[in-house]
Structure formats: C-alpha cells, structure tokens
CSV table of C-alpha atoms in Angstrom, one decimal:
chain,number,residue,atom,x,y,z
H,11,GLN,CA,23.6,-59.2,13.4
H,12,GLN,CA,20.4,-57.4,14.2
H,13,GLN,CA,18.2,-58.4,11.3
H,14,VAL,CA,14.9,-57.4,12.9
H,15,LYS,CA,14.6,-53.9,14.5
H,16,GLN,CA,11.7,-53.3,16.9
H,17,SER,CA,10.2,-50.2,18.5
H,18,PRO,CA,9.3,-48.9,20.9
H,19,GLN,CA,11.4,-50.5,23.7
H,20,SER,CA,8.5,-49.8,26.2
H,21,LEU,CA,4.9,-48.8,25.9
H,22,ILE,CA,2.3,-47.7,28.4
H,23,VAL,CA,-1.3,-47.8,27.4
H,24,GLN,CA,-4.5,-47.3,29.3
H,25,LYS,CA,-7.0,-50.1,29.6
H,26,GLY,CA,-9.2,-50.1,26.5
H,27,GLY,CA,-6.6,-48.4,24.4
H,28,ILE,CA,-4.8,-49.5,21.3
H,29,SER,CA,-1.2,-50.8,21.6
H,30,ILE,CA,1.0,-50.6,18.5
H,31,ILE,CA,4.4,-52.1,18.1
H,32,ASN,CA,6.5,-51.8,15.0
H,33,CYS,CA,9.2,-53.9,13.4
H,34,ALA,CA,11.4,-53.6,10.4
H,35,TYR,CA,13.5,-56.3,8.7
H,36,GLU,CA,16.4,-56.3,6.2
H,37,ASN,CA,16.5,-59.7,4.7
H,38,THR,CA,14.2,-60.0,1.7
H,39,ALA,CA,14.4,-63.8,1.9
H,40,PHE,CA,12.3,-63.7,5.1
H,41,ASP,CA,8.8,-65.2,4.5
H,42,TYR,CA,7.3,-65.8,7.9
H,43,PHE,CA,6.7,-63.0,10.5
H,44,PRO,CA,5.4,-64.1,13.9
H,45,TRP,CA,4.8,-62.1,17.1
H,46,TYR,CA,5.7,-63.8,20.4
H,47,GLN,CA,4.4,-62.8,23.9
H,48,GLN,CA,6.6,-63.5,26.9
H,49,PHE,CA,5.7,-63.2,30.6
H,50,PRO,CA,8.3,-63.0,33.3
H,51,GLY,CA,10.0,-66.3,34.0
H,52,LYS,CA,8.4,-68.0,31.0
H,53,GLY,CA,9.5,-68.8,27.5
H,54,PRO,CA,8.1,-66.8,24.5
H,55,ALA,CA,4.8,-68.1,23.2
H,56,LEU,CA,3.4,-67.6,19.7
H,57,LEU,CA,0.7,-64.9,19.5
H,58,ILE,CA,0.0,-64.4,15.8
H,59,ALA,CA,1.9,-64.8,12.6
H,60,ILE,CA,1.7,-63.7,9.0
H,61,ARG,CA,3.2,-64.6,5.6
H,62,PRO,CA,3.9,-62.0,2.9
H,63,ASP,CA,1.1,-63.0,0.6
H,64,VAL,CA,-1.4,-61.0,2.7
H,65,SER,CA,-1.2,-57.5,4.1
H,66,GLU,CA,-3.2,-58.0,7.2
H,67,LYS,CA,-4.2,-60.8,9.6
H,68,LYS,CA,-6.6,-60.5,12.5
H,69,GLU,CA,-7.1,-62.9,15.4
H,70,GLY,CA,-9.5,-61.6,18.0
H,71,ARG,CA,-8.0,-58.4,19.4
H,72,PHE,CA,-4.7,-58.9,17.7
H,73,THR,CA,-3.9,-57.7,14.2
H,74,ILE,CA,-0.7,-57.8,12.2
H,75,SER,CA,-0.3,-55.3,9.4
H,76,PHE,CA,2.4,-56.1,6.8
H,77,ASN,CA,4.1,-53.8,4.3
H,78,LYS,CA,6.3,-55.8,2.0
H,79,SER,CA,7.7,-52.9,0.0
H,80,ALA,CA,8.7,-51.1,3.1
H,81,LYS,CA,9.9,-54.3,4.8
H,82,GLN,CA,7.9,-53.4,7.9
H,83,PHE,CA,5.2,-55.1,10.0
H,84,SER,CA,3.3,-54.1,13.1
H,85,LEU,CA,1.2,-55.6,15.9
H,86,HIS,CA,-2.0,-53.8,17.0
H,87,ILE,CA,-3.7,-54.8,20.2
H,88,MET,CA,-7.2,-53.5,20.3
H,89,ASP,CA,-9.0,-52.9,23.6
H,90,SER,CA,-5.8,-53.5,25.6
H,91,GLN,CA,-6.2,-55.2,28.9
H,92,PRO,CA,-4.0,-55.4,32.0
H,93,GLY,CA,-3.5,-59.1,31.3
H,94,ASP,CA,-1.9,-58.1,28.0
H,95,SER,CA,1.0,-56.6,30.0
H,96,ALA,CA,4.0,-58.6,28.9
H,97,THR,CA,7.1,-58.3,26.6
H,98,TYR,CA,6.3,-58.7,22.9
H,99,PHE,CA,8.9,-59.8,20.3
H,100,CYS,CA,8.6,-59.7,16.6
H,101,ALA,CA,10.5,-62.2,14.6
H,102,ALA,CA,11.3,-63.3,11.0
H,103,SER,CA,12.5,-66.4,9.3
H,104,GLY,CA,13.1,-67.6,5.8
H,105,ASN,CA,13.4,-70.9,3.9
H,106,ASN,CA,16.3,-72.1,6.1
H,107,ASN,CA,14.0,-71.5,9.1
H,108,ASP,CA,16.5,-69.6,11.2
H,109,MET,CA,14.2,-67.4,13.3
H,110,ARG,CA,15.6,-64.0,14.2
H,111,PHE,CA,14.0,-61.9,17.0
H,112,GLY,CA,13.7,-58.2,17.7
H,113,ALA,CA,14.8,-56.7,21.0
H,114,GLY,CA,11.4,-56.7,22.5
H,115,THR,CA,8.8,-54.2,23.7
H,116,ARG,CA,7.7,-54.1,27.3
H,117,LEU,CA,4.0,-53.3,27.3
H,118,THR,CA,2.2,-52.1,30.4
H,119,VAL,CA,-1.5,-51.7,30.3
H,120,LYS,CA,-2.8,-49.5,33.2
H,121,PRO,CA,-6.2,-50.3,34.7
T,2,GLY,CA,4.3,-82.9,30.4
T,3,ALA,CA,3.7,-82.2,26.7
T,4,GLY,CA,5.8,-79.1,26.4
T,5,VAL,CA,9.5,-78.4,25.9
T,6,SER,CA,11.4,-79.3,29.0
T,7,GLN,CA,14.7,-77.7,30.0
T,8,THR,CA,17.1,-78.7,32.8
T,9,PRO,CA,18.4,-77.3,35.0
T,10,SER,CA,16.1,-74.4,35.4
T,11,ASN,CA,18.9,-72.6,37.3
T,12,LYS,CA,22.7,-73.1,37.2
T,13,VAL,CA,25.3,-71.2,39.1
T,14,THR,CA,28.9,-71.9,38.2
T,15,GLU,CA,32.3,-70.4,38.6
T,16,LYS,CA,34.3,-68.8,35.8
T,17,GLY,CA,36.3,-71.3,33.9
T,18,LYS,CA,34.0,-74.3,34.7
T,19,TYR,CA,32.2,-76.5,32.1
T,20,VAL,CA,28.4,-76.5,31.9
T,21,GLU,CA,25.8,-78.6,30.1
T,22,LEU,CA,22.2,-77.6,29.5
T,23,ARG,CA,19.7,-80.1,28.4
T,24,CYS,CA,16.6,-79.7,26.3
T,25,ASP,CA,13.9,-82.3,25.8
T,26,PRO,CA,11.7,-81.2,22.9
T,27,ILE,CA,8.0,-82.0,22.2
T,28,SER,CA,7.7,-85.6,21.0
T,29,GLY,CA,7.8,-85.8,17.3
T,30,HIS,CA,9.2,-82.3,16.7
T,31,THR,CA,12.1,-82.6,14.2
T,32,ALA,CA,13.4,-79.1,14.5
T,33,LEU,CA,15.2,-77.9,17.6
T,34,TYR,CA,16.6,-74.4,18.4
T,35,TRP,CA,18.8,-72.9,21.0
T,36,TYR,CA,18.6,-69.2,21.8
T,37,ARG,CA,20.3,-67.0,24.4
T,38,GLN,CA,18.4,-64.2,26.1
T,39,SER,CA,20.1,-61.5,28.1
T,40,LEU,CA,18.1,-59.3,30.5
T,41,GLY,CA,15.9,-56.9,28.6
T,42,GLN,CA,16.9,-58.4,25.2
T,43,GLY,CA,15.3,-60.5,22.6
T,44,PRO,CA,16.3,-64.2,22.1
T,45,GLU,CA,19.6,-64.4,20.2
T,46,PHE,CA,19.9,-67.3,17.8
T,47,LEU,CA,22.6,-69.8,18.6
T,48,ILE,CA,22.0,-73.0,16.7
T,49,TYR,CA,19.3,-74.9,14.9
T,50,PHE,CA,19.0,-78.7,14.4
T,51,GLN,CA,16.9,-80.5,11.8
T,52,GLY,CA,16.9,-84.1,13.0
T,53,THR,CA,20.4,-85.0,14.3
T,54,GLY,CA,22.4,-82.5,12.3
T,55,ALA,CA,23.1,-78.9,12.9
T,56,ALA,CA,21.4,-77.1,10.0
T,57,ASP,CA,22.7,-73.7,11.1
T,58,ASP,CA,25.3,-73.0,13.9
T,59,SER,CA,26.2,-69.5,12.8
T,60,GLY,CA,24.9,-68.0,16.0
T,61,LEU,CA,27.4,-69.8,18.3
T,62,PRO,CA,29.5,-67.0,19.6
T,63,ASN,CA,32.8,-68.9,19.7
T,64,ASP,CA,34.3,-72.4,19.9
T,65,ARG,CA,33.6,-72.6,23.7
T,66,PHE,CA,30.0,-73.3,22.7
T,67,PHE,CA,28.9,-76.6,21.3
T,68,ALA,CA,25.6,-78.4,20.9
T,69,VAL,CA,24.6,-82.0,20.1
T,70,ARG,CA,21.4,-83.9,19.3
T,71,PRO,CA,22.7,-87.4,18.8
T,72,GLU,CA,19.4,-89.3,18.4
T,73,GLY,CA,17.3,-86.4,16.9
T,74,SER,CA,15.4,-85.8,20.1
T,75,VAL,CA,17.1,-84.5,23.3
T,76,SER,CA,19.8,-81.9,22.8
T,77,THR,CA,22.6,-80.7,25.0
T,78,LEU,CA,24.2,-77.3,24.9
T,79,LYS,CA,27.8,-77.4,26.2
T,80,ILE,CA,29.8,-74.4,27.3
T,81,GLN,CA,33.5,-74.8,28.1
T,82,ARG,CA,35.6,-72.4,30.2
T,83,THR,CA,32.6,-70.3,31.1
T,84,GLU,CA,33.0,-66.6,31.3
T,85,ARG,CA,30.9,-64.0,33.2
T,86,GLY,CA,29.6,-62.8,29.9
T,87,ASP,CA,27.9,-66.1,29.3
T,88,SER,CA,25.4,-65.4,32.1
T,89,ALA,CA,22.0,-65.4,30.5
T,90,VAL,CA,18.8,-67.4,30.1
T,91,TYR,CA,19.3,-70.2,27.5
T,92,LEU,CA,16.1,-71.0,25.7
T,93,CYS,CA,15.3,-74.1,23.8
T,94,ALA,CA,12.5,-74.3,21.3
T,95,SER,CA,11.2,-77.1,19.0
T,96,SER,CA,9.1,-77.1,15.9
T,97,PRO,CA,7.0,-79.9,14.3
T,98,SER,CA,8.3,-79.2,10.8
T,99,TRP,CA,11.0,-77.1,9.4
T,100,LYS,CA,8.5,-75.4,7.2
T,101,THR,CA,5.9,-74.6,9.8
T,102,GLY,CA,7.7,-71.7,11.4
T,103,GLU,CA,6.0,-71.9,14.9
T,104,LEU,CA,8.5,-72.4,17.7
T,105,PHE,CA,7.4,-73.9,21.0
T,106,PHE,CA,9.7,-72.6,23.8
T,107,GLY,CA,10.7,-74.1,27.1
T,108,GLU,CA,11.0,-71.9,30.2
T,109,GLY,CA,14.8,-71.7,29.8
T,110,SER,CA,17.9,-72.4,31.9
T,111,ARG,CA,19.2,-69.5,33.8
T,112,LEU,CA,23.0,-69.6,33.8
T,113,THR,CA,24.9,-67.4,36.2
T,114,VAL,CA,28.7,-67.4,36.0
T,115,LEU,CA,30.4,-65.9,39.1
C-alpha cells in the first residue's frame, strides 16, 4: 500500500549545509504534496506544500522542487540548523483527500 | 486549547481487551482523520471522515477496528480484541475543508498491548 516512497531513511548534515530529502509517488491523481516535520512525542506539523501547477515553491530556508513527469518531489533545507533536527515526512493526496505519507527521514544537523 | 486534543495520551491494555481512543478536533474543522504510526514509520492511513460519515475507511486493517463521529465533531476509534501488533501511536488530524489539504495533528495516543 506504499504509495509514497521516501529516501533516505536518515540523514546527517553539518550546520550550515543543505539537507535534501526525496520522494516518489505512483498515483497520478495526487494533486497536493506537503512536507511534514515531526519532533519526538509530537504530532506531525505542516512545513511546506506544493500543487503540481508549479515546479518549485520556496518559504524561507525550505524549498520544494516538483517534477510531475517523473512523479518525484524533494525538500531542500538551506543553511540547516541544529533546531531542524527532526523526522520529515513527505505526503500526497488527491481529490478524495486521502493523505498518504512516506516512511520518514530522520534528519540530524550537527553543530 | 485550540489544537487537536487526543485522549488518553497513553493506554496500556492486555491482549484481548477492548480499547477506545478519543479525538477532539479543532472547532469548525469538517474533516477528521485517523492514522497509526509505528516506531520509525510514517503515519499509516486508517479512516477519514467528512462530517459524520466515513468518506474512506479503506485503511482499517480488519473488522476489529471501527471509528465513529456521530455529531460531526468528536471521533472515537474503537479496537476490539486487541492484539500485540496493535501497539502503536494512534494519531488524529483535522482539516478545515476537504479541499484544503493541510492536516492539523494531535499529539497522539500511545497504545501498548501486553
């Protein structure tokens, strides 16, 4: 049932570096692609999202790149900070709004 | 207290027992979701309500799992004859509109079946 595949499982980045997390989806009916951030003991929280009518969306240090033909999208975190250390989930949903999540990437930003 | 509230935060039960998990969504949110998250995994979709009705229950693993939302607000996830494999964090999320896409999650109910 895994409709959204995410990689890598874990990522270690030095402070100030760029973190890149990738996702691929199968269902061409998906039309909303969010990234969620989760800290231990908390529920996931929306970080940034994109719809397929654009190829890139930037909010502060966070950018989503979207490739509709390849059915792939990625999250880039510029100038990564120790406070960014968390688990990141990509997700996708369609008209019926059933949000499906990837398996997650545990990001560690070393000071 | 404007966020999604889930109770209990922790539940320990014995194999074979019945469990209810409650979700109180953000006021005015019409869509409500239940997910199950095992350690080190992403949220696994269980069921989605639009108003009082289950719009999609395709993620419920078997007939031991059932969820209701009788008045279109609070929802209860019910698990009968619990098994050790049901141990996980059960997350509830709500959304202001079925078209918006953004989900607001609670902190989850951690279920441990001994």
